[in-house]
Coordinates of C-alpha atoms and ligand atoms in Angstrom, one line a residue:
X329 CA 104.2 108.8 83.8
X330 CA 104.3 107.9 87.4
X331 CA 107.7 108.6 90.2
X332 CA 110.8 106.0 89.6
X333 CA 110.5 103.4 92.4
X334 CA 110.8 99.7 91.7
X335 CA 108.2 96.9 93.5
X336 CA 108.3 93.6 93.7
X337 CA 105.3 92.5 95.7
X338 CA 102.9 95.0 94.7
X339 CA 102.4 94.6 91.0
X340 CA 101.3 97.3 88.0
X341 CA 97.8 95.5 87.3
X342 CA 97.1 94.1 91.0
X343 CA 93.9 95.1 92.4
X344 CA 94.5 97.6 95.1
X345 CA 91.6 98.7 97.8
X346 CA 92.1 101.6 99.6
X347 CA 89.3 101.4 102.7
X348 CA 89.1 104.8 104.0
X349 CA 90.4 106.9 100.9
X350 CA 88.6 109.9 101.9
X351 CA 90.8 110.7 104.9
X352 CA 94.2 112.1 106.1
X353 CA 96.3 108.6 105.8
X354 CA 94.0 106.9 102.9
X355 CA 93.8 110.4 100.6
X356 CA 97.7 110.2 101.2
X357 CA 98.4 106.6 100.0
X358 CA 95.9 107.3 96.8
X359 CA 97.7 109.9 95.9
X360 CA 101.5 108.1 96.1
X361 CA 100.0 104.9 94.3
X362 CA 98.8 107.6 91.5
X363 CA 102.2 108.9 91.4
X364 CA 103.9 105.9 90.8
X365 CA 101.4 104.4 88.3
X366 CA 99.1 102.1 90.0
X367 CA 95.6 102.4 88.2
X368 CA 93.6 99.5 89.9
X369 CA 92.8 101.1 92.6
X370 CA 89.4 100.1 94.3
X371 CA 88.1 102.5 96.2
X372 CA 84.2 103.0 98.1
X373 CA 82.7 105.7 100.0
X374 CA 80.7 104.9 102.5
X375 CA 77.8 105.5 100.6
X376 CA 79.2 102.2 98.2
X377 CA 80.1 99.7 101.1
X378 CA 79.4 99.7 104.3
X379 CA 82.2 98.9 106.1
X380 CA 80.0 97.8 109.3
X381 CA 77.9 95.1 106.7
X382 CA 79.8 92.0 107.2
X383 CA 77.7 90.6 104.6
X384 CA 78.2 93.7 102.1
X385 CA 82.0 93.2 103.1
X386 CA 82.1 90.0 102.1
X387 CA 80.1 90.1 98.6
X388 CA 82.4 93.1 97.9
X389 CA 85.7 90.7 98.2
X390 CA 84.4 88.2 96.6
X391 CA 83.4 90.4 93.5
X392 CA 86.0 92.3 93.4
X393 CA 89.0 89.8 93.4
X394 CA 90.9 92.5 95.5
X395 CA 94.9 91.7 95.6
X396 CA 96.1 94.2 98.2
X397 CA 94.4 96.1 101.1
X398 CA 95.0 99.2 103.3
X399 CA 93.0 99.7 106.0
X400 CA 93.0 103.2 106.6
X401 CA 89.5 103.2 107.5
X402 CA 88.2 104.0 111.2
X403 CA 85.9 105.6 113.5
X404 CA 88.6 108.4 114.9
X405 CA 88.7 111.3 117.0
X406 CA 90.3 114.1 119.0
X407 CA 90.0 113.5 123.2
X408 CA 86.9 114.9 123.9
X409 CA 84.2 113.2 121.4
X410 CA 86.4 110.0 121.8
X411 CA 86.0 109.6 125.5
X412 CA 82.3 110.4 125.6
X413 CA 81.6 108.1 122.6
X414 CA 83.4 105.3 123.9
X415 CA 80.3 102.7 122.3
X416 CA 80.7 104.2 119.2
X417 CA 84.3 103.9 119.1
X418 CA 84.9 100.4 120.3
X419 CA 82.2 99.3 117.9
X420 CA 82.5 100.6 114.6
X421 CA 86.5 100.0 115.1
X422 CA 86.1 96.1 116.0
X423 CA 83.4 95.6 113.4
X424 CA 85.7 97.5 110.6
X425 CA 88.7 95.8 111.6
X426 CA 87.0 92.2 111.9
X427 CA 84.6 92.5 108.7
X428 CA 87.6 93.6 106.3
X429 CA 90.5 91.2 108.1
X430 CA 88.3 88.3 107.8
X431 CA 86.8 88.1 104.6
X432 CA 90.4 89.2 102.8
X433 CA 91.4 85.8 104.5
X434 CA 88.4 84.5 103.0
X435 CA 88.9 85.4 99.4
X436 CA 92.9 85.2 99.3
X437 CA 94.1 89.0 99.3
X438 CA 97.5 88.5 99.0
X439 CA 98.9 90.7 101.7
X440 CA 96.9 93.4 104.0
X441 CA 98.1 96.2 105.8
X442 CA 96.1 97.3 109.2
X443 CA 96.9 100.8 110.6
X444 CA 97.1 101.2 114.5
X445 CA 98.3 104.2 115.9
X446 CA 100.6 105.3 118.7
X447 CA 97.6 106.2 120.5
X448 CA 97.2 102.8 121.6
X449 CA 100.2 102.1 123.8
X450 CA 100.3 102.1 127.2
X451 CA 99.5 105.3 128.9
X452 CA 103.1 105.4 131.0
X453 CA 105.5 103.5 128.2
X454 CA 108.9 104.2 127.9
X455 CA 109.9 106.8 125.4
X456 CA 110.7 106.6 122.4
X457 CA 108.1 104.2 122.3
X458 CA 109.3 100.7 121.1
X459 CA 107.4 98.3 119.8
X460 CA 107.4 96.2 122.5
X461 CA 105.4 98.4 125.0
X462 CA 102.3 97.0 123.6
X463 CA 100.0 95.7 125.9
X464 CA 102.5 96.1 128.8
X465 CA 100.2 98.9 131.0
X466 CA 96.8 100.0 131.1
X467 CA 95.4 102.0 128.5
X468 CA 94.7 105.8 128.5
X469 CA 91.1 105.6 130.1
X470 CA 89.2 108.3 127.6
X471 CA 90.3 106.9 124.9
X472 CA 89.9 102.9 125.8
X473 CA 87.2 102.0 123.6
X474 CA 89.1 103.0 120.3
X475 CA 92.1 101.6 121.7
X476 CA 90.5 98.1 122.3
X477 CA 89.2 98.0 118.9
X478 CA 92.7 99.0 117.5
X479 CA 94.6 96.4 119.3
X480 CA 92.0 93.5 118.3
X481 CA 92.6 94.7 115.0
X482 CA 96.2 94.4 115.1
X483 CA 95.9 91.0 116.9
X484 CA 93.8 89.5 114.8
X485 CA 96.0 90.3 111.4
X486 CA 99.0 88.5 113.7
X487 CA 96.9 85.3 114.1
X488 CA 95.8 85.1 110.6
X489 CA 99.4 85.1 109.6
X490 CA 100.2 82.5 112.1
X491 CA 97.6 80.2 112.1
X492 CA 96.4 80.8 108.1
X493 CA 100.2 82.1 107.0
X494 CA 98.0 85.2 105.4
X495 CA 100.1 88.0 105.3
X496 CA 98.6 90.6 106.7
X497 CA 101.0 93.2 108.8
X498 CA 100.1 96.4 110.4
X499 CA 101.9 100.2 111.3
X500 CA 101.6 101.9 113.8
X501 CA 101.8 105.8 113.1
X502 CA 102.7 108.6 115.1
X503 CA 100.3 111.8 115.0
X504 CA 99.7 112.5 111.4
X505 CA 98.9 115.5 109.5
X506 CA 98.3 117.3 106.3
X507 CA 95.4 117.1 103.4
X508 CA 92.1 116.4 104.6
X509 CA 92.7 117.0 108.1
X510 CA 90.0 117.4 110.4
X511 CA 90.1 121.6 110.9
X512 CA 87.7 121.6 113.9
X513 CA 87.9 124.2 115.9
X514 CA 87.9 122.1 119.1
X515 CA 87.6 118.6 117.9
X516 CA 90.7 118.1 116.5
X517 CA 94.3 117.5 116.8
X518 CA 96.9 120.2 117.6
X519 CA 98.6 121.1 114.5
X520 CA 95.3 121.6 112.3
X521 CA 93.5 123.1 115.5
X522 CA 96.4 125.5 116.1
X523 CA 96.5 126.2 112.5
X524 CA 92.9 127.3 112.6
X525 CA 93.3 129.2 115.5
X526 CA 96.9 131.0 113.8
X527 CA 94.9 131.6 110.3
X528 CA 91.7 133.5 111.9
X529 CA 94.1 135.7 114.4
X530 CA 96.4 136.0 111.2
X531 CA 93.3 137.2 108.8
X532 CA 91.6 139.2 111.7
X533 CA 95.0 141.1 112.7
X534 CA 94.3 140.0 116.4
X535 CA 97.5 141.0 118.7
X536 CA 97.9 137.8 120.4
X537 CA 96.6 134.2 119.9
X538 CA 96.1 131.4 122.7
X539 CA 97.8 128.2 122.3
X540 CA 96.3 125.0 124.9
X541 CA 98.5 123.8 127.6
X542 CA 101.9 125.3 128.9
X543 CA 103.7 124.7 125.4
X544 CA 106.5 122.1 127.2
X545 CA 104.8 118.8 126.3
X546 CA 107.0 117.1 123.5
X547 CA 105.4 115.2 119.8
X548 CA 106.4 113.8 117.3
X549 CA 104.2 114.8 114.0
X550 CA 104.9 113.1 110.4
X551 CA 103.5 114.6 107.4
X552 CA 100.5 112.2 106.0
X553 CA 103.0 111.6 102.3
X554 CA 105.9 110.6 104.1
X555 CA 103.9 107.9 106.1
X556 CA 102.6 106.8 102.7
X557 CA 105.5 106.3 101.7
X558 CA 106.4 104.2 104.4
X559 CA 102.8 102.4 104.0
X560 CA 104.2 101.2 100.6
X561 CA 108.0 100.3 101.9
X562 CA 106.2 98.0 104.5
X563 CA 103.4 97.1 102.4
X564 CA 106.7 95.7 99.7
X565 CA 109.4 94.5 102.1
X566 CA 107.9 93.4 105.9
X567 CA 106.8 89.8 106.0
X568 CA 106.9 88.7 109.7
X569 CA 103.2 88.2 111.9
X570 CA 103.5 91.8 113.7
X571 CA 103.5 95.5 113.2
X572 CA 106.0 98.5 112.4
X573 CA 106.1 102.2 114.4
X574 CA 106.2 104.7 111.9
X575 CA 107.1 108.0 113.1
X576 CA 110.4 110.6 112.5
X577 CA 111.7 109.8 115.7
X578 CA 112.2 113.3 116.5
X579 CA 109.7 115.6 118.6
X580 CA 109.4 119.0 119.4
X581 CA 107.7 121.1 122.1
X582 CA 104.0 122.6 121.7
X583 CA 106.1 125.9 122.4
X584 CA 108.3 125.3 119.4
X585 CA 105.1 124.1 117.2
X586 CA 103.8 127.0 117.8
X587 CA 106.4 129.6 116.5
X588 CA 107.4 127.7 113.5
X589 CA 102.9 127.9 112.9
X590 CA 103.6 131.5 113.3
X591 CA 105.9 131.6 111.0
X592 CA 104.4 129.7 108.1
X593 CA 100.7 131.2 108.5
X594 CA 102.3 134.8 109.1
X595 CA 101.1 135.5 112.4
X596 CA 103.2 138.2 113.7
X597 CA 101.7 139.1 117.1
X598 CA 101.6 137.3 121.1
X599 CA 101.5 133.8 121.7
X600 CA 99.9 133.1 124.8
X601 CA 99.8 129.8 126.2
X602 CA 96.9 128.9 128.6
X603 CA 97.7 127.1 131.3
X604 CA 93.9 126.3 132.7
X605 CA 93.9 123.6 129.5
X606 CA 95.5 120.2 129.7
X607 CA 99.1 119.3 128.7
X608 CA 98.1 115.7 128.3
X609 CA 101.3 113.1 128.1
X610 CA 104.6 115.2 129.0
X611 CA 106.1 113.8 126.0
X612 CA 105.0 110.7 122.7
X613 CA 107.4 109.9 120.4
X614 CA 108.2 106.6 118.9
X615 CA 111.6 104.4 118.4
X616 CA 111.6 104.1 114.7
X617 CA 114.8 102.3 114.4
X618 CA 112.6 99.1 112.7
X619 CA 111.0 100.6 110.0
X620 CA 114.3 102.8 109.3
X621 CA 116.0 99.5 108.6
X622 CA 113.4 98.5 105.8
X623 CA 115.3 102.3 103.7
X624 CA 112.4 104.2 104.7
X625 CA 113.3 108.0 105.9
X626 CA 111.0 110.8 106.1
X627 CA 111.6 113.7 103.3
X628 CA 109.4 116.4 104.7
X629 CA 110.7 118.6 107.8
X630 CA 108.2 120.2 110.0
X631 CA 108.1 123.6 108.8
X632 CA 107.7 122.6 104.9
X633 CA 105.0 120.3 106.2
X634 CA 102.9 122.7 107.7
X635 CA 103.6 125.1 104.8
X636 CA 102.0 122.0 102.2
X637 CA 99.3 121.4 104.9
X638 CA 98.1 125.2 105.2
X639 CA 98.1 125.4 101.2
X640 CA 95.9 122.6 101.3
X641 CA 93.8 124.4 104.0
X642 CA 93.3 127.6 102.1
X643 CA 92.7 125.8 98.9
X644 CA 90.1 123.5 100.0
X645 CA 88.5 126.4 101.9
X646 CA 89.1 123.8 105.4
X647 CA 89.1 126.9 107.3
X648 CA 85.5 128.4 106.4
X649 CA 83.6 125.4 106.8
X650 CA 81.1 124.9 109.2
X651 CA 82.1 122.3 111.9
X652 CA 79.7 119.9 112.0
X653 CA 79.8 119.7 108.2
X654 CA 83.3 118.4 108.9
X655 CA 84.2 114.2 108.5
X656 CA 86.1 113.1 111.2
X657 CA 88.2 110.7 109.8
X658 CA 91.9 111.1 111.5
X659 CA 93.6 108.4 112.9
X660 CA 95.2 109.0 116.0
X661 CA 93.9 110.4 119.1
Ligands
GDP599 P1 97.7 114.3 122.4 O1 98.9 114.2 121.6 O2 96.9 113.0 122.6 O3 97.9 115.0 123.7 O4 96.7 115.2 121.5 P2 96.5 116.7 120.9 O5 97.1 116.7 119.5 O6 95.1 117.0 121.0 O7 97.4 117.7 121.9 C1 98.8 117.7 121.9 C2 99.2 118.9 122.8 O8 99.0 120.2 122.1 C3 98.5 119.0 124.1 O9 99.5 119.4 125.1 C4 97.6 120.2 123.9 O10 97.3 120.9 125.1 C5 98.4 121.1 123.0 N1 97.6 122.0 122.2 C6 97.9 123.4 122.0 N2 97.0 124.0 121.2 C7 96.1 123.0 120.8 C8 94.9 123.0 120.0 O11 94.5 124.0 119.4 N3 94.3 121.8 119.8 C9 94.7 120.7 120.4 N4 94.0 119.5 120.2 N5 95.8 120.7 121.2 C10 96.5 121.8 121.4

């Protein structure tokens, strides 16, 4: 018996596929399509399709008579393996994006949804971050080769509405986190590298644990379910050639991040913030007014957030792992 929550546009038999199911944001929208009782789901690791294979991409639409898309999947990562990988990144994301968008044009998906991320604004845009600042500045340099790729992707789902009248829309998340996070130890994002760091100092009774940067920049973070939610809100109700932010609209400072981690993991010693690593952007957060006026709201503060995401950790043993054995698959950068 699945969660009460009517839809319109996405039916109980279409055929739902789910590129990128493996990851933070795909994992997430499984799991909310499960709860509400879609059972169609298509979904292919990597192993299955080739998402780089234009021609595997293509046979796979055409056989599989696909109705709905999410395009969770992409070649992501944190700051350092994305600027010195800047090939990579631009290649695999243009090639993903272009492959998919193309041939569900090709064999009438009825609508799409393409995931950007906030990442992709302008480096200096105003904050909150409206919609509009797209394409307005120049890009953050070490991570302009994701970027790129991102914003053809988005582009090219606004000119297949346009020209073709396919409806295919896109978000644009804030920094996400929660079940299959990336847990790297340097490679990934603050809240599941902080988390790491708060969980070994936690376990090993260390007196003090070092937190990157001064602990005055200012994020916004939204927990992966409630942007699944949204996924599904905009995925049912937006119909114009464009994109949606999706964020809380609310940020907080590394500083207070990092007390509220204490807190959850049950670190009771130092935090010391080291000021010899970078701050990055003084402050990212996203004017969410749009997508608020589709009835979306986010349901999960912060601090139960974290709690869900460091169950997950411990349960899935994210913590223990080696690194390398670790799939980068987090949007966001
Ligand atoms: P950004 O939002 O693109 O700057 O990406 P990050 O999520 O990597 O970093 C956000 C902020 O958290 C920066 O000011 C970092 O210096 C700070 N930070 C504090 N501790 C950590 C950590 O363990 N890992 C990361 N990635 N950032 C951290």
């Amino acid at each position: 018996m699945g969660s009460l929550r009517v839809f319109s546009t996405l039916t109980h038999d279409a055929r739902i596929f789910v590129a990128g199911h493996k990851g933070l944001v795909g994992s997430a929208i499984v799991r909310r399509l499960t709860s509400y009782g879609f059972s169609n789901l298509v979904l292919k690791t990597r192993a299955e399709l080739d998402l780089l294979d234009q021609a595997a991409v293509r046979d796979f639409f055409r056989e599989e008579k696909i109705d709905f898309v999410f395009v969770c999947a992409a070649k992501v990562g944190g700051i350092l393996h994305n600027s010195r990988h800047q090939a990579d990144f631009i290649y695999e994301n243009l090639m993903i994006s272009a492959n998919i968008i193309q041939a569900a044009a090709l064999y009438d998906v009825k609508k799409l949804l393409y995931l950007g991320s906030s990442c992709i604004y302008p480096k200096f845009s105003p904050q909150p971050i409206p919609e509009e600042a797209l394409l307005s500045g120049p890009l953050e340099p070490t991570n302009e080769g994701y970027a790129i790729a991102k914003i053809a992707g988005l582009k090219m789902c606004e000119k297949f509405y346009t020209q073709y009248g396919k409806c295919f829309v896109s978000v644009m998340p804030t920094n996400m986190y929660g079940p299959n996070d990336n847990f790297h130890p340097d490679h990934s994002h603050v809240i599941p590298g902080m988390m790491r760091r708060f969980h070994e100092a936690a376990r090993g009774g260390a007196s003090s644990v070092t937190v990157w940067g001064t602990g005055s920049p200012r994020r916004e973070f939204l927990y992966s379910d409630d942007f699944a939610e949204a996924a599904l809100t905009v995925m049912e109700s937006y119909n114009e050639p464009g994109f949606l932010n999706v964020g809380t609209g609310e940020d907080v400072t590394i500083c207070e991040l990092a007390f509220t981690m204490a807190k959850v993991v049950g670190f009771k010693g130092e935090i010391i913030f080291d000021s010899s690593k970078p701050d990055g952007t003084p402050r990212k957060v996203l004017d969410v007014s749009k997508v608020k006026s589709l009835g979306w709201e986010p349901q999960i503060s912060l601090e139960v957030g974290l709690r869900l995401a460091y169950e997950w950790a411990l349960g899935a043993d994210a913590f223990s792992l080696s690194p390398e054995s670790r799939v980068v698959q987090v949007p966001g950068v």
